[in-house]
Amino acid sequence: MSFARSQPFQHIQPLQPLNSGQLNNRVNNITPVKAARSFKENVPVPTQDPKTKRKKEKLSTLCKTPPSIVRTRTGRDYRRGTFLGEGGFARCFQMKDSSGKIYAAKTVAKASIKNEKTKTKLLSEIKIHKSLKHPNIVNFVDCFEDDVNVYILLEICPNQSLMELLKTRKRVSEPEVRFFMVQIVGAIKYLHSRRVIHRDLKLGNIFFDPKMNLKIGDFGLASVLPAGDARKYTICGTPNYIAPEVLGGKTVGHSFEVDIWAIGIMMYALLIGKPPFQAKDVQVIYERIKKTEYSFPIDKPISPEAKELIQDLLSLNPLNRPTIDEVLQYSWFKGAFPEKTLETSLSNTPQGLNEISKAQSAINFTNTKASSGIYTPKVKNPVEILRSDLHSEQPRTMLPQSLSPGDTKDKYQEVDPTQMGKPTRKVNFNGTYSTTIKRLNQICFETYQNMRRLEYSKHEMLDAMELPSCENPTLISKWVDYSNKYGFSYQLNTDDIGVLFNDDNTILRLHNSDKFLELIYHENEGWTCIENSSSHPPTQARKQLEIVDFFAKYMNSNLSNVSANEDRKETVFLRRYTRTSEYIMFEMTNGTFQFNFKDHHKICISKSGSAITHISPSRMIQTHPLIFILKQGNFPSSEVPDCLEKIAVIKEAIKRKAFKE
Ligand code: ADP
């Protein structure tokens, strides 16, 4: 495994594997959980069979207090402050930089890193954590080492974790837990969008920042799931929080749903006061988990809506658990919702929580979701459907609930597949691969400029000009706008079928192979493409594929083609579409703009605005240099009604894109 790109240590010397032969895997050296007298959660389980109990010294005890000043190789000085806390692996100290800014330094003793496996795990934690940035994830600041310790410098969370809050409060009110849940869901949604499974979500790993916002920390067991590899097989986690499929170990495997399970455990623990499967003996905990044997104590009443959500989150079958987006759609979230968490909540239940009005709660809920990065789909203006393209009604039947794409959009974005050493195949689209919306608007600008230039030069002699070659471009031959629920589906004249989901990501099923592409949109990085096989799709892509197939079936039986099938020349997909009462505009990855007009005529502008294609209502297709059509005033073989007006409308539409969004 290469870590060259992440360069985690800017320091004195590389990590030294130490001499002792003792096995030091982070998880299998941590004291296995003992008979739990009270709610105890801070001990991850061994990686081997949970039946094997091994009692060993906590690795964190090997961690010596750092010197009062830690100097990095690049000359930064950090002044060590007070001790903050201890986990199984690390001790945490305050560190102040020269400007007085305070951080938490998670300090790992080199003496505890005795073999390659432990070193790899620590580097993996650093690499994963370093790659994350989200308002509800502890921010990774820096990383360095001295002779005895490795330091991971983190944003300071001075108000401890949800575990301490629960210990003090014994139980937490529903409105407060609602608020916590939204922040936790926001962070997990983000993690899963980067294909990261945390695998050790628990109250003790969710900290409060100075403003009392929750921050998920400790990525020691986190794992990146490459697209082609649907499951993980290592038994890990913390007994009370372990999902049943993790206990299935080597045979069953687990995936993102283990984090959803952990949300259920945390919600139950906060509302009831202890985790649902709590028992003195770890083996009993495991037995209860495998049978989902828990109850809601009558003396600790909670609302039926809360029970409903907990029951679903704790579904034995991972596929029956709600997706991360579905969690927030539960009616429990419609209850009283505070604006923020107060510092006084650390010791007492705040006053007046149940008096928050319905309207105010709805506003607080929306605001909290927004600040936790939870995307709320834009409400699109209803536009009349173009019957010419549909030749029939839009589907009236609702897709079954089970097909909900939920948040699966985000589950395929890799953190760094090359670094994680897994063979995810990325496909490059002739340089347009990392196109962003900004670049897309740039293409609009270039096309608009070119069209304008051609207008001006239409009186010049044609033979003095360099004319483009005029093959027909790849077209959208059928489409169904189902964006009020799922997204926009289309079939290309190459027969590839795509769905542009409402979250801007696309699945494109390639017609001549069992391959499908996941095209994931990321604001800063543009579209990332991952190629998968339909016969072995990653678990998380199955629902979306089902939706693609649903649309494919619908389009094949209900809609007619715009033009005859073309052989694949290139892989093209729809980047953006715009509907007005006059036309629907498609912006394709190869820079082609397609306009389907209300009068059943379709016009494409391609080659940066230098070529124009007409598709007649009878599906005759012809492509010419735009300058030629501008000069002639119309297409040579079949007349297009209001041809120049249509071109003007197209130019204006592209111009608006270039300058507006
Ligand atoms: P381990 O990997 O050993 O489980 P943790 O990441 O859980 O280590 O950190 C150990 C302890 O350090 C935590 O329980 C907590 O008390 C403290 N800690 C960790 N991160 C922070 C932080 N960002 N701010 C303040 N304290 C922290």
XYZ file of C-alpha atoms and ligand atoms in Angstrom:
688
model
C 0.000 0.000 0.000
C 1.444 3.333 -0.925
C 0.887 6.427 1.127
C 3.099 8.673 -0.883
C 0.381 11.063 -1.916
C -1.022 11.814 1.481
C 2.340 12.473 3.152
C 0.919 12.225 6.599
C 4.103 12.929 8.521
C 5.944 16.174 8.081
C 8.566 15.454 10.631
C 11.654 13.999 11.930
C 11.751 10.365 10.918
C 9.445 7.732 9.535
C 7.481 5.497 11.833
C 9.725 2.739 13.133
C 8.283 -0.708 13.541
C 9.458 -1.694 16.995
C 11.208 -4.838 17.990
C 8.864 -6.874 20.107
C 7.082 -9.709 18.399
C 3.905 -9.076 20.317
C 0.897 -8.618 18.061
C -0.355 -5.124 18.257
C -3.316 -4.782 16.068
C -5.269 -1.866 17.444
C -8.440 -3.763 17.914
C -7.174 -7.096 19.049
C -4.949 -5.652 21.695
C -7.559 -3.610 23.357
C -8.987 -5.081 26.481
C -12.036 -6.990 25.413
C -15.194 -5.872 27.057
C -15.758 -7.119 30.564
C -18.935 -7.903 32.408
C -20.649 -4.573 32.036
C -21.929 -3.302 35.316
C -22.989 0.013 34.008
C -23.315 1.239 30.453
C -19.796 0.829 29.171
C -18.943 1.408 25.594
C -15.425 2.514 25.064
C -13.834 -0.758 24.151
C -13.738 -2.016 20.579
C -13.817 -5.748 20.064
C -11.102 -8.063 18.800
C -10.863 -8.699 15.081
C -10.901 -12.443 15.581
C -13.767 -14.589 16.698
C -15.680 -12.714 19.377
C -15.763 -15.864 21.445
C -12.025 -15.624 22.042
C -11.595 -13.434 25.073
C -8.179 -11.909 25.549
C -7.320 -9.492 28.234
C -4.441 -7.236 27.421
C -3.011 -3.993 28.489
C -4.572 -0.937 26.881
C -2.157 0.386 24.309
C -2.838 3.934 25.371
C -1.053 3.231 28.668
C 2.173 3.060 26.644
C 1.679 6.658 25.692
C 4.046 8.935 27.605
C 3.064 12.498 28.349
C 4.494 14.567 25.496
C 7.205 17.159 26.227
C 5.967 20.634 27.101
C 6.949 21.863 23.627
C 6.648 19.658 20.557
C 8.566 20.993 17.577
C 7.739 19.694 14.126
C 10.340 19.258 11.444
C 8.951 22.227 9.591
C 9.636 24.359 12.654
C 6.180 24.758 14.127
C 6.069 24.704 17.897
C 3.140 23.368 19.841
C 2.901 23.877 23.571
C 1.391 20.924 25.363
C -1.554 21.634 27.646
C -3.791 19.535 29.842
C -4.721 15.891 29.418
C -8.090 15.577 27.663
C -8.912 11.906 27.687
C -7.855 8.410 26.814
C -9.085 5.797 24.377
C -7.923 2.250 23.814
C -5.089 3.327 21.578
C -4.343 6.969 22.252
C -4.200 9.663 24.857
C -5.322 13.118 24.046
C -3.693 16.379 25.162
C -4.355 20.024 24.540
C -1.788 21.674 22.260
C -1.433 25.373 21.609
C 0.249 26.806 18.522
C 2.362 29.973 18.508
C -0.708 32.121 17.783
C -2.449 30.758 20.867
C -4.918 28.569 19.004
C -5.773 25.435 20.928
C -6.064 21.951 19.449
C -6.459 18.409 20.673
C -3.450 16.193 19.992
C -4.356 12.561 19.776
C -1.104 11.005 20.875
C -0.145 7.478 19.959
C 2.929 5.901 21.520
C 5.363 4.531 18.983
C 5.926 1.722 21.455
C 2.413 0.581 20.664
C 3.112 0.395 16.927
C 5.008 -2.815 16.857
C 4.233 -4.288 13.490
C 3.332 -3.349 9.950
C -0.343 -4.091 10.457
C -0.667 -1.641 13.338
C 1.296 0.950 11.427
C -0.908 0.459 8.383
C -4.006 0.874 10.504
C -2.755 4.099 12.020
C -1.786 5.444 8.619
C -5.183 4.457 7.285
C -6.905 6.319 10.128
C -4.803 9.384 9.373
C -5.327 9.186 5.664
C -9.071 8.740 5.902
C -9.502 11.408 8.566
C -7.291 13.846 6.676
C -9.455 13.498 3.586
C -12.642 14.526 5.387
C -14.107 17.953 5.867
C -17.592 18.376 7.251
C -19.166 20.625 9.912
C -20.034 17.572 12.027
C -16.747 15.743 11.759
C -13.803 16.576 14.034
C -11.500 18.578 11.814
C -8.105 17.084 11.053
C -5.435 19.794 11.361
C -1.988 18.287 11.188
C 0.066 15.237 11.864
C 3.665 14.850 13.038
C 5.866 12.733 15.256
C 8.814 12.831 17.613
C 10.938 9.965 18.854
C 8.291 8.537 21.130
C 4.879 9.557 19.822
C 2.822 10.186 16.730
C 0.573 13.227 17.094
C -2.692 13.748 15.266
C -3.665 17.348 15.724
C -7.413 17.826 15.734
C -9.945 20.536 16.222
C -10.550 20.771 19.961
C -13.831 19.503 21.323
C -13.763 20.842 24.853
C -17.201 19.701 25.941
C -16.542 15.961 25.893
C -18.778 13.474 24.162
C -22.375 12.273 24.113
C -21.287 9.493 26.440
C -20.380 11.910 29.238
C -23.583 13.839 28.600
C -25.621 10.674 28.985
C -23.719 9.615 32.083
C -24.584 12.921 33.733
C -28.105 13.239 32.452
C -29.139 9.533 32.645
C -31.672 10.088 29.847
C -31.965 12.752 27.181
C -35.176 14.413 25.988
C -36.618 13.635 22.557
C -36.242 17.193 21.180
C -32.555 17.250 22.063
C -31.997 13.798 20.579
C -33.739 14.937 17.380
C -31.217 17.720 17.054
C -28.300 15.350 17.719
C -29.633 12.868 15.196
C -29.735 15.421 12.379
C -26.117 16.412 12.991
C -25.047 12.772 13.190
C -26.998 11.874 10.045
C -25.404 14.843 8.231
C -21.922 13.589 9.079
C -22.677 9.965 8.200
C -24.301 10.942 4.946
C -21.112 12.769 4.079
C -18.923 9.834 5.139
C -20.918 7.386 3.077
C -20.779 9.787 0.158
C -17.015 9.413 0.334
C -17.487 5.650 0.604
C -16.220 5.703 4.155
C -17.839 3.397 6.716
C -17.028 4.582 10.223
C -17.654 1.202 11.884
C -17.198 2.488 15.420
C -19.992 4.990 15.832
C -20.863 5.279 19.484
C -21.707 7.969 21.984
C -18.063 8.165 23.144
C -16.864 8.981 19.633
C -19.255 11.869 19.088
C -17.888 15.028 20.621
C -19.223 18.523 21.314
C -17.334 21.450 19.825
C -17.173 24.816 21.651
C -20.546 25.792 20.140
C -22.114 22.511 21.235
C -22.311 21.132 17.722
C -21.667 17.430 17.437
C -18.524 16.194 15.745
C -17.830 12.601 14.879
C -14.258 11.548 15.683
C -12.029 8.472 15.964
C -11.587 6.999 12.521
C -9.484 4.149 13.872
C -11.836 1.495 12.510
C -13.040 3.414 9.482
C -12.763 1.781 6.129
C -13.124 2.909 2.548
C -15.308 0.648 0.490
C -14.242 0.631 -3.146
C -17.074 0.478 -5.653
C -16.372 -3.028 -6.824
C -16.068 -4.401 -3.315
C -19.485 -4.459 -1.785
C -18.680 -5.793 1.649
C -16.194 -5.912 4.492
C -15.503 -9.021 6.507
C -13.512 -7.962 9.547
C -15.290 -8.308 12.843
C -14.864 -4.965 14.496
C -16.754 -2.357 16.424
C -17.761 -2.038 20.041
C -19.905 -4.826 21.519
C -23.003 -2.822 22.385
C -23.006 -1.183 18.954
C -22.048 -4.073 16.721
C -24.505 -4.843 13.922
C -25.766 -8.436 13.561
C -24.231 -8.877 10.114
C -20.793 -7.991 11.538
C -21.142 -10.907 13.920
C -21.763 -13.061 10.842
C -18.104 -12.264 10.131
C -16.324 -13.940 7.302
C -19.377 -15.448 5.687
C -21.881 -12.584 5.673
C -19.855 -9.395 5.372
C -21.091 -5.919 6.103
C -21.363 -2.514 4.518
C -22.631 1.033 5.099
C -25.688 -0.227 6.952
C -23.615 -0.970 10.061
C -23.438 2.773 10.669
C -27.230 3.035 10.318
C -27.583 0.296 12.932
C -25.276 2.260 15.248
C -27.520 5.321 14.870
C -30.372 3.157 16.188
C -28.290 2.034 19.165
C -27.294 5.619 19.976
C -30.840 6.894 19.670
C -32.136 4.167 21.951
C -29.309 4.702 24.459
C -29.892 8.452 24.637
C -33.666 8.144 25.058
C -33.734 5.124 27.390
C -30.443 5.583 29.226
C -28.615 2.427 28.203
C -28.032 0.566 24.959
C -30.706 -1.943 23.919
C -28.649 -5.140 24.073
C -26.750 -4.313 27.259
C -25.754 -7.354 29.302
C -23.045 -8.311 31.747
C -21.497 -10.828 29.446
C -20.352 -9.864 25.943
C -21.490 -13.201 24.566
C -24.996 -12.459 25.845
C -24.862 -9.076 24.116
C -23.959 -10.838 20.866
C -26.710 -13.408 21.266
C -29.255 -10.640 21.853
C -27.990 -8.682 18.860
C -28.253 -11.713 16.591
C -31.898 -12.121 17.636
C -32.546 -8.358 17.934
C -33.783 -9.122 21.408
C -34.535 -5.838 23.130
C -37.531 -4.051 24.547
C -38.759 -0.596 25.443
C -39.025 -0.458 29.245
C -42.453 0.740 30.420
C -40.938 2.857 33.154
C -38.973 4.837 30.556
C -41.680 5.890 28.142
C -40.786 7.272 24.734
C -43.040 8.357 21.879
C -44.433 5.785 19.411
C -42.734 7.721 16.598
C -39.359 7.298 18.299
C -40.017 3.577 18.725
C -40.946 3.243 15.079
C -37.666 4.786 13.947
C -35.568 2.773 16.407
C -37.252 -0.452 15.327
C -36.502 0.258 11.687
C -32.913 1.310 12.357
C -32.411 -1.900 14.320
C -33.716 -4.157 11.553
C -31.934 -7.480 11.528
C -31.718 -7.433 7.759
C -29.432 -4.519 6.787
C -31.463 -3.924 3.630
C -34.578 -3.255 5.698
C -32.910 -0.401 7.541
C -33.761 3.052 6.228
C -31.155 4.692 4.044
C -29.471 7.701 5.556
C -31.870 10.073 3.727
C -34.905 8.088 4.699
C -33.995 8.415 8.386
C -34.850 12.105 8.424
C -38.184 11.496 6.714
C -39.580 9.667 9.741
C -42.468 11.425 11.444
C -40.499 11.522 14.696
C -38.564 14.461 13.227
C -41.787 16.468 13.016
C -41.824 16.802 16.809
C -40.417 19.686 18.867
C -37.015 20.632 17.511
C -34.649 23.067 19.281
C -32.637 25.689 17.471
C -29.352 24.481 18.959
C -27.842 22.552 21.849
C -27.166 24.676 24.905
C -24.093 24.210 27.085
C -26.392 23.732 30.057
C -27.641 20.556 28.354
C -24.422 18.902 29.487
C -25.807 18.801 33.008
C -29.563 19.465 32.871
C -32.566 19.146 30.611
C -33.176 22.608 29.157
C -36.506 24.259 29.954
C -39.296 24.823 27.462
C -38.262 22.252 24.851
C -41.747 20.887 24.442
C -43.190 24.357 24.017
C -41.356 24.985 20.745
C -44.121 25.559 18.208
C -44.656 23.292 15.223
C -43.745 26.086 12.820
C -40.594 27.004 14.720
C -39.620 23.334 14.980
C -39.971 22.945 11.220
C -37.719 25.963 10.681
C -35.159 24.682 13.190
C -35.200 21.253 11.555
C -34.616 22.735 8.100
C -31.846 25.013 9.353
C -30.098 22.226 11.228
C -30.227 19.999 8.167
C -28.783 22.797 6.051
C -25.915 23.464 8.443
C -25.179 19.748 8.561
C -24.831 19.724 4.803
C -28.031 17.814 4.168
C -29.236 18.537 0.707
C -32.906 19.384 0.287
C -34.021 18.941 -3.299
C -34.910 22.129 -5.088
C -38.566 22.519 -5.886
C -38.795 22.693 -9.647
C -41.454 24.722 -11.359
C -43.930 22.377 -12.870
C -43.584 22.557 -16.634
C -45.891 21.139 -19.225
C -44.738 17.863 -20.579
C -43.827 17.707 -24.233
C -46.118 15.068 -25.599
C -44.152 15.012 -28.814
C -41.363 13.341 -26.965
C -43.383 11.133 -24.769
C -46.051 9.946 -27.195
C -47.956 8.924 -24.101
C -48.564 9.964 -20.536
C -45.830 10.073 -17.949
C -45.866 7.026 -15.754
C -48.772 7.327 -13.372
C -47.778 4.486 -11.134
C -45.495 5.328 -8.294
C -42.293 3.368 -8.229
C -42.404 1.041 -5.231
C -41.040 2.583 -2.080
C -38.309 -0.015 -2.046
C -36.865 1.585 -5.147
C -36.268 4.892 -3.436
C -32.805 6.024 -4.445
C -32.415 7.478 -0.991
C -28.955 8.716 -0.481
C -27.277 6.091 -2.579
C -26.009 8.880 -4.775
C -23.198 9.567 -2.471
C -22.190 6.089 -1.682
C -19.880 5.694 -4.609
C -17.523 8.533 -4.352
C -14.128 7.267 -3.547
C -11.777 8.926 -1.172
C -8.745 7.839 -3.060
C -8.942 4.519 -4.837
C -5.360 4.480 -5.988
C -4.182 5.095 -2.489
C -6.473 2.567 -0.947
C -4.998 0.019 -3.306
C -8.265 -1.358 -4.650
C -8.903 -1.897 -8.331
C -11.782 0.499 -8.863
C -11.814 1.401 -12.514
C -12.214 5.024 -13.380
C -13.147 6.017 -16.856
C -11.805 9.091 -18.473
C -14.009 11.075 -20.809
C -11.442 12.553 -23.118
C -10.526 15.244 -20.675
C -14.080 16.205 -19.763
C -13.853 13.732 -16.918
C -13.429 16.310 -14.195
C -15.742 18.905 -15.644
C -17.462 21.013 -13.041
C -20.555 23.192 -13.400
C -18.145 26.098 -13.774
C -16.460 24.388 -16.697
C -19.869 23.544 -18.118
C -20.755 27.210 -18.104
C -17.423 27.905 -19.760
C -18.406 25.523 -22.588
C -21.665 27.480 -22.913
C -19.662 30.663 -23.104
C -17.340 29.325 -25.814
C -20.262 27.969 -27.812
C -22.163 31.226 -27.511
C -19.115 33.262 -28.594
C -18.575 31.000 -31.568
C -22.216 31.226 -32.644
C -22.081 34.988 -32.349
C -18.861 35.160 -34.357
C -20.448 33.033 -37.098
C -23.429 35.401 -37.238
C -21.069 38.261 -37.903
C -19.134 36.343 -40.512
C -22.109 35.020 -42.448
C -21.468 37.457 -45.277
C -17.941 36.227 -45.796
C -17.167 33.792 -48.568
C -17.789 30.180 -47.501
C -14.761 28.792 -49.289
C -12.530 31.162 -47.347
C -13.617 29.448 -44.127
C -12.570 26.294 -42.437
C -15.710 24.199 -42.204
C -16.182 21.530 -39.530
C -16.707 17.885 -40.374
C -20.393 17.168 -40.010
C -21.187 13.733 -38.641
C -24.397 13.413 -36.652
C -23.867 13.857 -32.934
C -24.978 11.482 -30.190
C -28.571 12.419 -29.360
C -31.127 11.917 -26.686
C -33.741 9.849 -28.442
C -36.241 9.351 -25.603
C -36.718 10.894 -22.236
C -38.976 10.842 -19.202
C -38.957 13.623 -16.662
C -39.687 12.054 -13.326
C -37.738 14.579 -11.318
C -40.594 15.142 -8.921
C -39.617 11.785 -7.498
C -36.405 10.288 -8.816
C -34.817 12.059 -11.670
C -34.604 12.494 -15.381
C -34.273 9.411 -17.509
C -33.099 9.295 -21.099
C -32.043 6.974 -23.828
C -29.321 7.955 -26.258
C -29.304 6.955 -29.897
C -26.368 4.739 -28.966
C -28.970 2.875 -26.856
C -27.182 3.714 -23.615
C -29.719 4.533 -20.937
C -29.106 7.037 -18.204
C -30.865 8.463 -15.208
C -29.790 11.868 -14.003
C -30.920 11.541 -10.407
C -32.205 14.541 -8.521
C -28.935 14.800 -6.656
C -27.010 15.525 -9.905
C -25.452 12.068 -10.085
C -26.023 9.785 -13.041
C -26.147 6.079 -13.684
C -25.518 5.201 -17.307
C -26.213 1.677 -18.451
C -24.121 0.859 -21.498
C -26.103 -1.025 -24.104
C -23.439 -3.207 -25.598
C -21.927 -4.620 -22.443
C -22.892 -5.551 -18.930
C -21.150 -2.407 -17.738
C -22.736 0.575 -16.117
C -21.156 3.831 -15.133
C -21.726 5.772 -11.971
C -21.140 9.438 -12.598
C -20.892 11.198 -9.305
C -21.053 14.913 -9.040
C -18.898 16.754 -6.551
C -19.047 20.510 -6.400
C -15.319 21.143 -6.418
C -14.041 18.139 -8.284
C -16.698 17.806 -10.949
C -17.923 14.434 -12.193
C -16.144 11.282 -11.198
C -16.870 8.172 -13.171
C -16.731 4.663 -11.801
C -17.294 1.694 -14.043
C -19.122 -1.302 -12.617
C -20.436 -4.578 -13.839
C -24.237 -5.020 -13.871
C -23.885 -8.659 -12.980
C -22.039 -7.783 -9.790
C -23.189 -4.285 -8.899
C -22.089 -2.851 -5.577
C -24.920 -3.404 -3.092
C -25.594 0.277 -2.776
C -26.024 0.745 -6.519
C -28.692 -1.922 -6.858
C -31.618 0.310 -6.030
C -30.501 2.929 -8.522
C -29.959 0.295 -11.174
C -33.476 -0.963 -10.574
C -34.741 2.545 -11.204
C -32.714 2.771 -14.424
C -34.217 -0.524 -15.541
C -37.697 0.629 -14.638
C -37.273 3.674 -16.854
C -35.648 1.619 -19.590
C -38.639 -0.679 -19.686
C -41.019 2.240 -19.664
C -39.251 4.056 -22.478
C -38.920 0.964 -24.612
C -42.582 0.146 -24.399
C -44.042 3.656 -24.504
C -41.802 6.021 -26.437
C -40.556 6.119 -29.953
C -37.028 6.908 -31.028
C -36.008 10.324 -32.255
C -33.555 8.846 -34.697
C -32.110 5.544 -35.766
C -29.580 3.844 -33.530
C -26.031 4.878 -33.957
C -23.003 2.826 -33.109
C -21.091 3.952 -30.096
C -18.534 6.567 -31.015
C -17.960 7.904 -27.556
C -19.470 7.657 -24.113
C -21.778 10.574 -23.640
C -24.125 11.468 -20.856
C -26.472 14.257 -19.931
C -24.945 16.896 -17.708
C -27.862 19.270 -17.297
C -31.303 19.834 -18.741
C -33.546 22.887 -18.765
C -37.224 23.001 -19.564
C -39.215 26.010 -20.687
C -42.622 26.241 -22.282
C -40.926 26.434 -25.728
C -38.281 23.748 -25.572
C -36.279 21.323 -23.511
C -32.547 21.860 -23.619
C -30.010 19.117 -23.022
C -26.357 19.775 -22.297
C -24.257 16.738 -23.042
C -20.751 15.859 -21.861
C -19.301 16.139 -25.343
C -20.347 19.782 -25.571
C -23.436 19.125 -27.690
C -26.573 21.134 -26.968
C -29.832 19.523 -28.003
C -33.073 21.511 -28.198
C -36.392 19.704 -28.581
C -38.906 22.321 -29.660
C -42.604 22.244 -28.974
C -43.367 21.883 -32.694
C -41.602 18.480 -32.746
C -38.482 19.793 -34.503
C -35.191 19.173 -32.756
C -31.938 21.043 -33.238
C -28.485 20.244 -31.928
C -25.519 22.538 -31.769
C -22.206 20.712 -31.579
C -18.483 21.209 -32.151
C -18.328 24.341 -29.971
C -21.134 25.953 -31.930
C -19.785 25.308 -35.398
C -22.101 22.433 -36.416
C -25.887 22.241 -36.440
C -28.142 19.184 -36.690
C -31.826 19.027 -37.493
C -34.064 16.111 -36.582
C -37.455 16.387 -38.247
C -40.717 15.123 -36.727
C -40.409 12.207 -39.152
C -36.932 11.547 -37.691
C -34.910 12.630 -40.715
C -31.516 13.754 -39.488
C -29.010 16.113 -41.150
C -25.920 17.909 -39.877
C -24.241 20.919 -41.516
C -21.775 23.655 -40.648
C -23.731 26.328 -38.758
C -22.303 29.028 -41.016
C -23.818 27.273 -44.002
C -27.314 27.262 -42.462
C -26.937 30.879 -41.317
C -26.058 31.863 -44.877
C -28.851 29.843 -46.464
C -31.443 30.754 -43.843
C -32.604 27.129 -43.583
C -31.625 23.470 -43.933
C -31.226 22.262 -47.502
C -33.113 18.960 -47.540
C -36.063 19.654 -45.276
C -37.364 23.063 -44.228
C -37.354 23.857 -40.524
C -40.155 26.241 -39.549
C -38.744 29.510 -38.189
C -35.238 28.152 -38.555
C -33.322 31.365 -37.858
C -35.657 32.252 -34.977
C -35.007 28.839 -33.487
C -31.242 29.358 -33.803
C -31.631 32.748 -32.102
C -33.584 31.124 -29.255
C -30.814 28.520 -28.913
C -28.123 31.176 -28.873
C -29.965 33.101 -26.173
C -30.493 29.977 -24.070
C -26.805 29.076 -24.225
C -25.885 32.679 -23.488
C -28.085 32.665 -20.387
C -26.301 29.558 -19.128
C -22.922 31.111 -19.844
C -23.624 34.223 -17.862
C -26.177 33.249 -15.271
C -25.492 30.101 -13.318
P -8.810 5.905 20.495
O -8.462 5.814 19.056
O -7.720 5.461 21.372
O -10.139 5.333 20.839
P -10.054 8.515 20.625
O -10.029 9.115 19.290
O -11.340 7.948 21.097
O -8.875 7.466 20.765
O -9.551 9.592 21.671
C -9.293 9.271 23.007
C -9.899 10.294 23.927
O -9.324 11.567 23.685
C -11.386 10.507 23.743
O -12.139 9.612 24.461
C -11.557 11.930 24.258
O -11.622 11.955 25.656
C -10.268 12.595 23.815
N -10.414 13.280 22.526
C -10.304 12.730 21.304
N -10.474 13.651 20.329
C -10.686 14.824 20.963
C -10.906 16.175 20.513
N -10.947 16.476 19.217
N -11.080 17.134 21.455
C -11.032 16.827 22.769
N -10.810 15.588 23.237
C -10.640 14.592 22.371
